[in-house]
Coordinates of C-alpha atoms and ligand atoms in Angstrom, one line a residue:
X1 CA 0.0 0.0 0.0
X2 CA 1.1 3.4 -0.9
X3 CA 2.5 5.5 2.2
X4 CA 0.1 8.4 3.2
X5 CA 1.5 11.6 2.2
X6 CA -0.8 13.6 4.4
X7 CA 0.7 15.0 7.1
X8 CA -3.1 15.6 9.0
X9 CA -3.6 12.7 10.9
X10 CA -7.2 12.8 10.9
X11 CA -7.6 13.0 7.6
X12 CA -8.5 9.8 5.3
X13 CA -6.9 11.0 2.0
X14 CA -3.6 9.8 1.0
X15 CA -2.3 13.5 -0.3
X16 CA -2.4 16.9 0.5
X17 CA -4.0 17.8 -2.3
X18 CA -8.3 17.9 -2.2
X19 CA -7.4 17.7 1.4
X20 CA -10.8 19.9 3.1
X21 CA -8.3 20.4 6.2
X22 CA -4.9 20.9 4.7
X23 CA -3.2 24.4 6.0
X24 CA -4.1 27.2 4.3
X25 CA -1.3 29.2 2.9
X26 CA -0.5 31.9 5.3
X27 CA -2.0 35.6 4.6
X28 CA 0.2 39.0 5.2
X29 CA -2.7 40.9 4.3
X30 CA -3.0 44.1 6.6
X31 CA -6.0 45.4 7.9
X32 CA -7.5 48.7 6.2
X33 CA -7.9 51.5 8.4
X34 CA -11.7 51.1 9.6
X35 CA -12.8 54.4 8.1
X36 CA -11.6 53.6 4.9
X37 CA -12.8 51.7 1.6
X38 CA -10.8 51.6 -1.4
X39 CA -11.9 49.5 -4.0
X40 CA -9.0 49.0 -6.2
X41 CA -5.1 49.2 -5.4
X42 CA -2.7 49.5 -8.2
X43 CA 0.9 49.3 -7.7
X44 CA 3.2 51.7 -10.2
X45 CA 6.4 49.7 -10.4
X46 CA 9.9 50.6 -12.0
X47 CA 12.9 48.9 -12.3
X48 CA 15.3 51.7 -11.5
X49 CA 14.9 55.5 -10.3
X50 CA 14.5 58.5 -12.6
X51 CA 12.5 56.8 -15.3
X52 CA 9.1 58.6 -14.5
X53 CA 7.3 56.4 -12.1
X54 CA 6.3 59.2 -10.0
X55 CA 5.3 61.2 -13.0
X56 CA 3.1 58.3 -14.3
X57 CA 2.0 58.0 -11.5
X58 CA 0.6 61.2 -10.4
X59 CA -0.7 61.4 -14.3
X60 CA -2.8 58.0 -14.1
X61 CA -4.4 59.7 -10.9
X62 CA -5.2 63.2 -12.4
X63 CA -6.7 61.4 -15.5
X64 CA -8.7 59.4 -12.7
X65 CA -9.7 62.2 -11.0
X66 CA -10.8 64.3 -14.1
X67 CA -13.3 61.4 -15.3
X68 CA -15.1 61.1 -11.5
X69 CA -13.2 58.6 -9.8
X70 CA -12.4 59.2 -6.0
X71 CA -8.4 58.7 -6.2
X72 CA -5.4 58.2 -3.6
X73 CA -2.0 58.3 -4.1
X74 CA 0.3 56.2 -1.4
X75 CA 3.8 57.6 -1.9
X76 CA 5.6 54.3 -1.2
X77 CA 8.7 55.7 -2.6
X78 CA 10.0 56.8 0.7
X79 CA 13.6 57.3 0.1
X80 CA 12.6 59.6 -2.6
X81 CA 9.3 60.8 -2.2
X82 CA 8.1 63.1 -4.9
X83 CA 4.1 63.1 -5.2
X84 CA 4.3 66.2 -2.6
X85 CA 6.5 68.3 -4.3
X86 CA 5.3 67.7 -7.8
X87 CA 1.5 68.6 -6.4
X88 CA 3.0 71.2 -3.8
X89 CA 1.6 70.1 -0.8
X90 CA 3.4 70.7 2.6
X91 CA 2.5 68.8 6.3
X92 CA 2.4 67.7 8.5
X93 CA -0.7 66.3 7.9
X94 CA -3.3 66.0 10.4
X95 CA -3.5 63.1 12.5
X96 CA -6.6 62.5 15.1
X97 CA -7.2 59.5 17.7
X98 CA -8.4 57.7 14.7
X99 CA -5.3 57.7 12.3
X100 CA -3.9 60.2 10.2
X101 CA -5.3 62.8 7.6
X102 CA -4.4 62.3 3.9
X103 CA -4.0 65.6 2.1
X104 CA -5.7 66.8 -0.7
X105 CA -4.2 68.0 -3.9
X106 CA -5.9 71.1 -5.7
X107 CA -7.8 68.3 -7.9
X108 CA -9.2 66.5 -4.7
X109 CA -6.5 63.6 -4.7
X110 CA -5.6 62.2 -1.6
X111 CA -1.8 62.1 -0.9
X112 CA 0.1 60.1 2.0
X113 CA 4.0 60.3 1.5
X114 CA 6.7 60.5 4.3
X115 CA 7.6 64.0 3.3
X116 CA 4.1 64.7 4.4
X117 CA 4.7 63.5 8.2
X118 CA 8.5 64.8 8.5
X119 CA 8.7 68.0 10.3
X120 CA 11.4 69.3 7.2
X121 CA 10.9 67.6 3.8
X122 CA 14.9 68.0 3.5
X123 CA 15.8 65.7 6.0
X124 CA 16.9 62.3 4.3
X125 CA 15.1 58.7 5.5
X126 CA 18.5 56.7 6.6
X127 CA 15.9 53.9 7.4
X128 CA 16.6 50.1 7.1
X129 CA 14.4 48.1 4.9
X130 CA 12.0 46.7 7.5
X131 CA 11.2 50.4 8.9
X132 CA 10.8 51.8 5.7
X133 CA 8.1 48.5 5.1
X134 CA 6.6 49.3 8.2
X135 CA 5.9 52.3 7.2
X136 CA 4.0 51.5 4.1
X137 CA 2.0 49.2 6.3
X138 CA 1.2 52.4 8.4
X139 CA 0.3 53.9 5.4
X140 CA -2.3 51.7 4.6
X141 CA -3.5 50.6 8.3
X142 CA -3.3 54.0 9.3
X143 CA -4.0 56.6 7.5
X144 CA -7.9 57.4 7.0
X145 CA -8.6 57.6 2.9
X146 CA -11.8 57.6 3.1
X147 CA -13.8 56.1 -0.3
X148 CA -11.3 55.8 -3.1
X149 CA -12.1 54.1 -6.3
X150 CA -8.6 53.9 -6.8
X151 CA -5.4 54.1 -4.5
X152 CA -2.2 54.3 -6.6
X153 CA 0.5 53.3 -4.9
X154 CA 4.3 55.0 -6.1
X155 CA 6.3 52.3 -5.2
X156 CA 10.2 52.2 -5.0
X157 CA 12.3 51.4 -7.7
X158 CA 13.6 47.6 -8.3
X159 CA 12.3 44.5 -6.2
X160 CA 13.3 45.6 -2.0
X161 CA 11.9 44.9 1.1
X162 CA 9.2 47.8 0.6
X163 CA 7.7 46.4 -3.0
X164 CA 7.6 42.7 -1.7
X165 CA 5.9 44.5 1.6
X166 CA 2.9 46.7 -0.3
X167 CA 2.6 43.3 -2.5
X168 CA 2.2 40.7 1.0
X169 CA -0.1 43.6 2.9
X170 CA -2.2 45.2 0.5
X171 CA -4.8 43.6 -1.9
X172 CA -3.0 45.1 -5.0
X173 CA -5.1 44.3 -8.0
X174 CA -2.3 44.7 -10.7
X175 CA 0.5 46.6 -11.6
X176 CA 2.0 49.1 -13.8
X177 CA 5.3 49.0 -15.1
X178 CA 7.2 51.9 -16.5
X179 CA 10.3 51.9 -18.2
X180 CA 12.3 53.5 -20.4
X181 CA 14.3 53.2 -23.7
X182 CA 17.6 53.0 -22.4
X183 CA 16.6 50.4 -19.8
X184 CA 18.1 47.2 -20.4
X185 CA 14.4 47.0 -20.6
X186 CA 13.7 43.1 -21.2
X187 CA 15.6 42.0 -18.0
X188 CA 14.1 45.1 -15.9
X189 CA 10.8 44.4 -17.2
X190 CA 10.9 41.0 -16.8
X191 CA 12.1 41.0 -13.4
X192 CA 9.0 43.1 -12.0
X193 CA 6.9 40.8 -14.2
X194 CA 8.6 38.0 -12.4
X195 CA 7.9 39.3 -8.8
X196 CA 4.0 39.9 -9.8
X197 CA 3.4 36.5 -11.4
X198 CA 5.7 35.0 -7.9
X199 CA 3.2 36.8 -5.7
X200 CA 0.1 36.3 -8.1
X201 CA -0.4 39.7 -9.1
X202 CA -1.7 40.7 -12.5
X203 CA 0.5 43.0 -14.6
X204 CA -2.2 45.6 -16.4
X205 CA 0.4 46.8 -18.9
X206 CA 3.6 48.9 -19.6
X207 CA 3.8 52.7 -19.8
X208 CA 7.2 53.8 -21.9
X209 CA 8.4 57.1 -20.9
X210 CA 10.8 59.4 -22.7
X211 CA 10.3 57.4 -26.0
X212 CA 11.1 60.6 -27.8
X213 CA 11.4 63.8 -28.3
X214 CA 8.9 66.1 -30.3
X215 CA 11.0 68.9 -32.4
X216 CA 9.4 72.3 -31.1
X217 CA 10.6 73.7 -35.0
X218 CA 9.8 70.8 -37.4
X219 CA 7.9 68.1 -35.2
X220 CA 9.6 65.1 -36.1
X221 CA 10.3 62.8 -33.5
X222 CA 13.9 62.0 -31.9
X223 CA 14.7 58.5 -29.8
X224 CA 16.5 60.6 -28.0
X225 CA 16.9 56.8 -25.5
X226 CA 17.3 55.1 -28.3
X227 CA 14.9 52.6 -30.3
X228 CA 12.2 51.3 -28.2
X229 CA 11.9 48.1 -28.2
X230 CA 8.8 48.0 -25.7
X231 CA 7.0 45.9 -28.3
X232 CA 9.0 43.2 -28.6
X233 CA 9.0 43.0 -24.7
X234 CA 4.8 43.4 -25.2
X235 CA 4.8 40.6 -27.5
X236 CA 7.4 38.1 -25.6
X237 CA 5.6 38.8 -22.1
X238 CA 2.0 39.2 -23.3
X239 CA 1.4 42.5 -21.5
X240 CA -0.3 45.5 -23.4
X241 CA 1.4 48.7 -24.4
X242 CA -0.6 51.4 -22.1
X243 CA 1.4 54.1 -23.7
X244 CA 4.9 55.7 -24.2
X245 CA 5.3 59.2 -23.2
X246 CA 7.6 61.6 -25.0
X247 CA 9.7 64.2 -23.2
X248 CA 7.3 66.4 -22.8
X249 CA 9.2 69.4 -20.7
X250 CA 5.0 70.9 -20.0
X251 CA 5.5 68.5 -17.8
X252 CA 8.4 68.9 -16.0
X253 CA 7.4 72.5 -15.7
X254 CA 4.1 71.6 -14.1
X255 CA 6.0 69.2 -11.8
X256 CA 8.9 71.3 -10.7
X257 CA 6.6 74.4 -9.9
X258 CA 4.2 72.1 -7.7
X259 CA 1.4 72.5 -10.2
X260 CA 0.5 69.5 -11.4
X261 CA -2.9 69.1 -10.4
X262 CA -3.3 71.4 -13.5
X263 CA -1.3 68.8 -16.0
X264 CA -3.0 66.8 -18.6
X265 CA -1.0 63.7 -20.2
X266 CA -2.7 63.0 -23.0
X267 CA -0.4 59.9 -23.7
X268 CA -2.0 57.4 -21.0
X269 CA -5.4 57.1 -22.7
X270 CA -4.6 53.3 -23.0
X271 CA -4.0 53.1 -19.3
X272 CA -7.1 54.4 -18.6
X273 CA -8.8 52.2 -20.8
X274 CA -6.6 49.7 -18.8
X275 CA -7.8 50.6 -15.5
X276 CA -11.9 50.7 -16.2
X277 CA -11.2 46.9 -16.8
X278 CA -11.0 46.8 -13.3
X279 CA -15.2 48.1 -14.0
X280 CA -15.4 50.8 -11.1
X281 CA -17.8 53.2 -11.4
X282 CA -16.8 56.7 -11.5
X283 CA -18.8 58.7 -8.7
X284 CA -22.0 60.6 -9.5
Ligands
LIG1 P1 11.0 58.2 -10.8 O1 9.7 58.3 -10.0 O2 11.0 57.0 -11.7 O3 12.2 58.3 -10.0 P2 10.2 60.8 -11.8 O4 8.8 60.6 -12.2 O5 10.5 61.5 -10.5 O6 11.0 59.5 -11.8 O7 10.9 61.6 -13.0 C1 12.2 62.1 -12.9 C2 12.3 63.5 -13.5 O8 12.0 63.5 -14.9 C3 11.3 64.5 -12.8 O9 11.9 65.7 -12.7 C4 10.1 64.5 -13.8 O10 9.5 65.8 -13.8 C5 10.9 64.3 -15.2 N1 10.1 63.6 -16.2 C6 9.6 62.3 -16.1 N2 9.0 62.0 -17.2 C7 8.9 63.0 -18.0 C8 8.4 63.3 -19.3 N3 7.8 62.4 -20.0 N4 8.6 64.5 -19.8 C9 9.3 65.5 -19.1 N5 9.8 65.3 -17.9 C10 9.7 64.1 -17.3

């Protein structure tokens, strides 16, 4: 007679598998702040710094925002927070008995970053990798959203403690990735695609940013980066094109001068499109 494999002794079948009281697999999930209900959680992923995750970011939740949605930003990025700066918002933010207060950019978006709770934005997080994660945890278990249709979360650059946290502690329904040109873009792309499919997260798509460069005189377009070759990635992974972004230095200028609640990207239609999959209904 075959040996049983199960480990439960009361249980009559020979494997684990089927087994009604085999162990589940254990949850990190954190426990949403009791005052809040967000509906969807989308993680905007990078695998290095400076290639415009924040900036995809914050332009994913304006073109939220301007079509109805309730939308959060969690500035997970806390070594180099930049959602405050690029909406100019300063803290601390308010914090009651019952957690602590989001603020509100100029288009109603709610923002929690680090830079928000330090008494001077200038002074650098020397944190190790667990506080930093706790952090985000606090973010989420902590901090009072409210109803968001969508909370984006800015996360850090490559695959640390703090990604693998928000991916074990909050119900993240799929990610973004952005890249770039230059990127050794198949490996970088493929390692965040890696870490989603290893957690079971869905990837909702790439955004490409600085594909090129629009000539202000004759409007031709420069691959300033180089030739993208974001399709090829598309194809090989299966993961839609959401959009690729030129330099666009409106942008920028929004950004640096704090005024982006006023900044329209009209390159991410295709993330939006993207992102309704998800079928939330934009508020009255
Ligand atoms: P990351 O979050 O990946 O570190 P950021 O979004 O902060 O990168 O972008 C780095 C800098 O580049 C910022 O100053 C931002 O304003 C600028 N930037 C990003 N994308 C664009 C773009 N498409 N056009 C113009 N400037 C951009």
């Amino acid at each position: 007679m075959a040996e049983k494999s199960c480990s439960n002794s009361s249980c009559s079948k020979e494997s684990c598998e089927g087994c009604p009281s085999a162990k589940q697999p254990q949850s990190f999930l954190e426990e949403l702040n009791s005052y809040s209900e967000v509906k969807h959680v989308i993680g905007i992923v990078s695998g290095k710094g400076g290639v415009g995750k924040s900036m995809a970011t914050a332009s994913l939740a304006n073109l939220l925002a301007s079509k109805g949605y309730r939308v959060g930003i969690m500035d997970a990025d806390i070594t180099g927070p930049s959602i405050p700066r690029m909406y100019g918002l300063a803290g601390p933010a308010e914090a009651g008995e019952e957690g602590i207060y989001p603020v509100l950019t100029d288009n109603d978006i709610k923002v929690m970053s680090i830079n928000l709770l330090m008494p001077d934005p200038e002074t650098p997080v020397i944190w190790r990798g667990p506080v930093l994660a706790n952090m985000v945890k606090q973010f989420w278990k902590d901090v009072i959203w409210g109803e968001l249709d969508y909370l984006l979360v800015d996360m850090p650059p490559g695959t640390g403690d703090v990604p693998l946290t928000v991916f074990q502690s909050l119900p993240v329904d799929g990610i973004v990735i952005v890249t770039s040109p230059q990127d050794l873009v198949k490996m970088i792309v493929k390692k965040a695609f890696n870490m989603a499919a290893t957690m079971n997260i869905p990837v909702l798509g790439m955004i490409e940013n600085y594909s090129y460069l629009k000539c202000p005189d004759c409007g031709k377009e420069i691959s300033v980066f180089g030739k993208s070759r974001i399709e090829e990635v598309s194809k090989e992974l299966q993961v839609a094109v959401l959009g690729k972004m030129p330099i666009d230095p409106r942008l920028t200028e929004l950004s640096d001068a704090g005024e982006f609640a006023q900044a329209v990207n009209p390159y991410l239609d295709g993330a939006f499109a993207a992102l309704q999959l998800l079928n939330v209904k934009a508020k009255d």
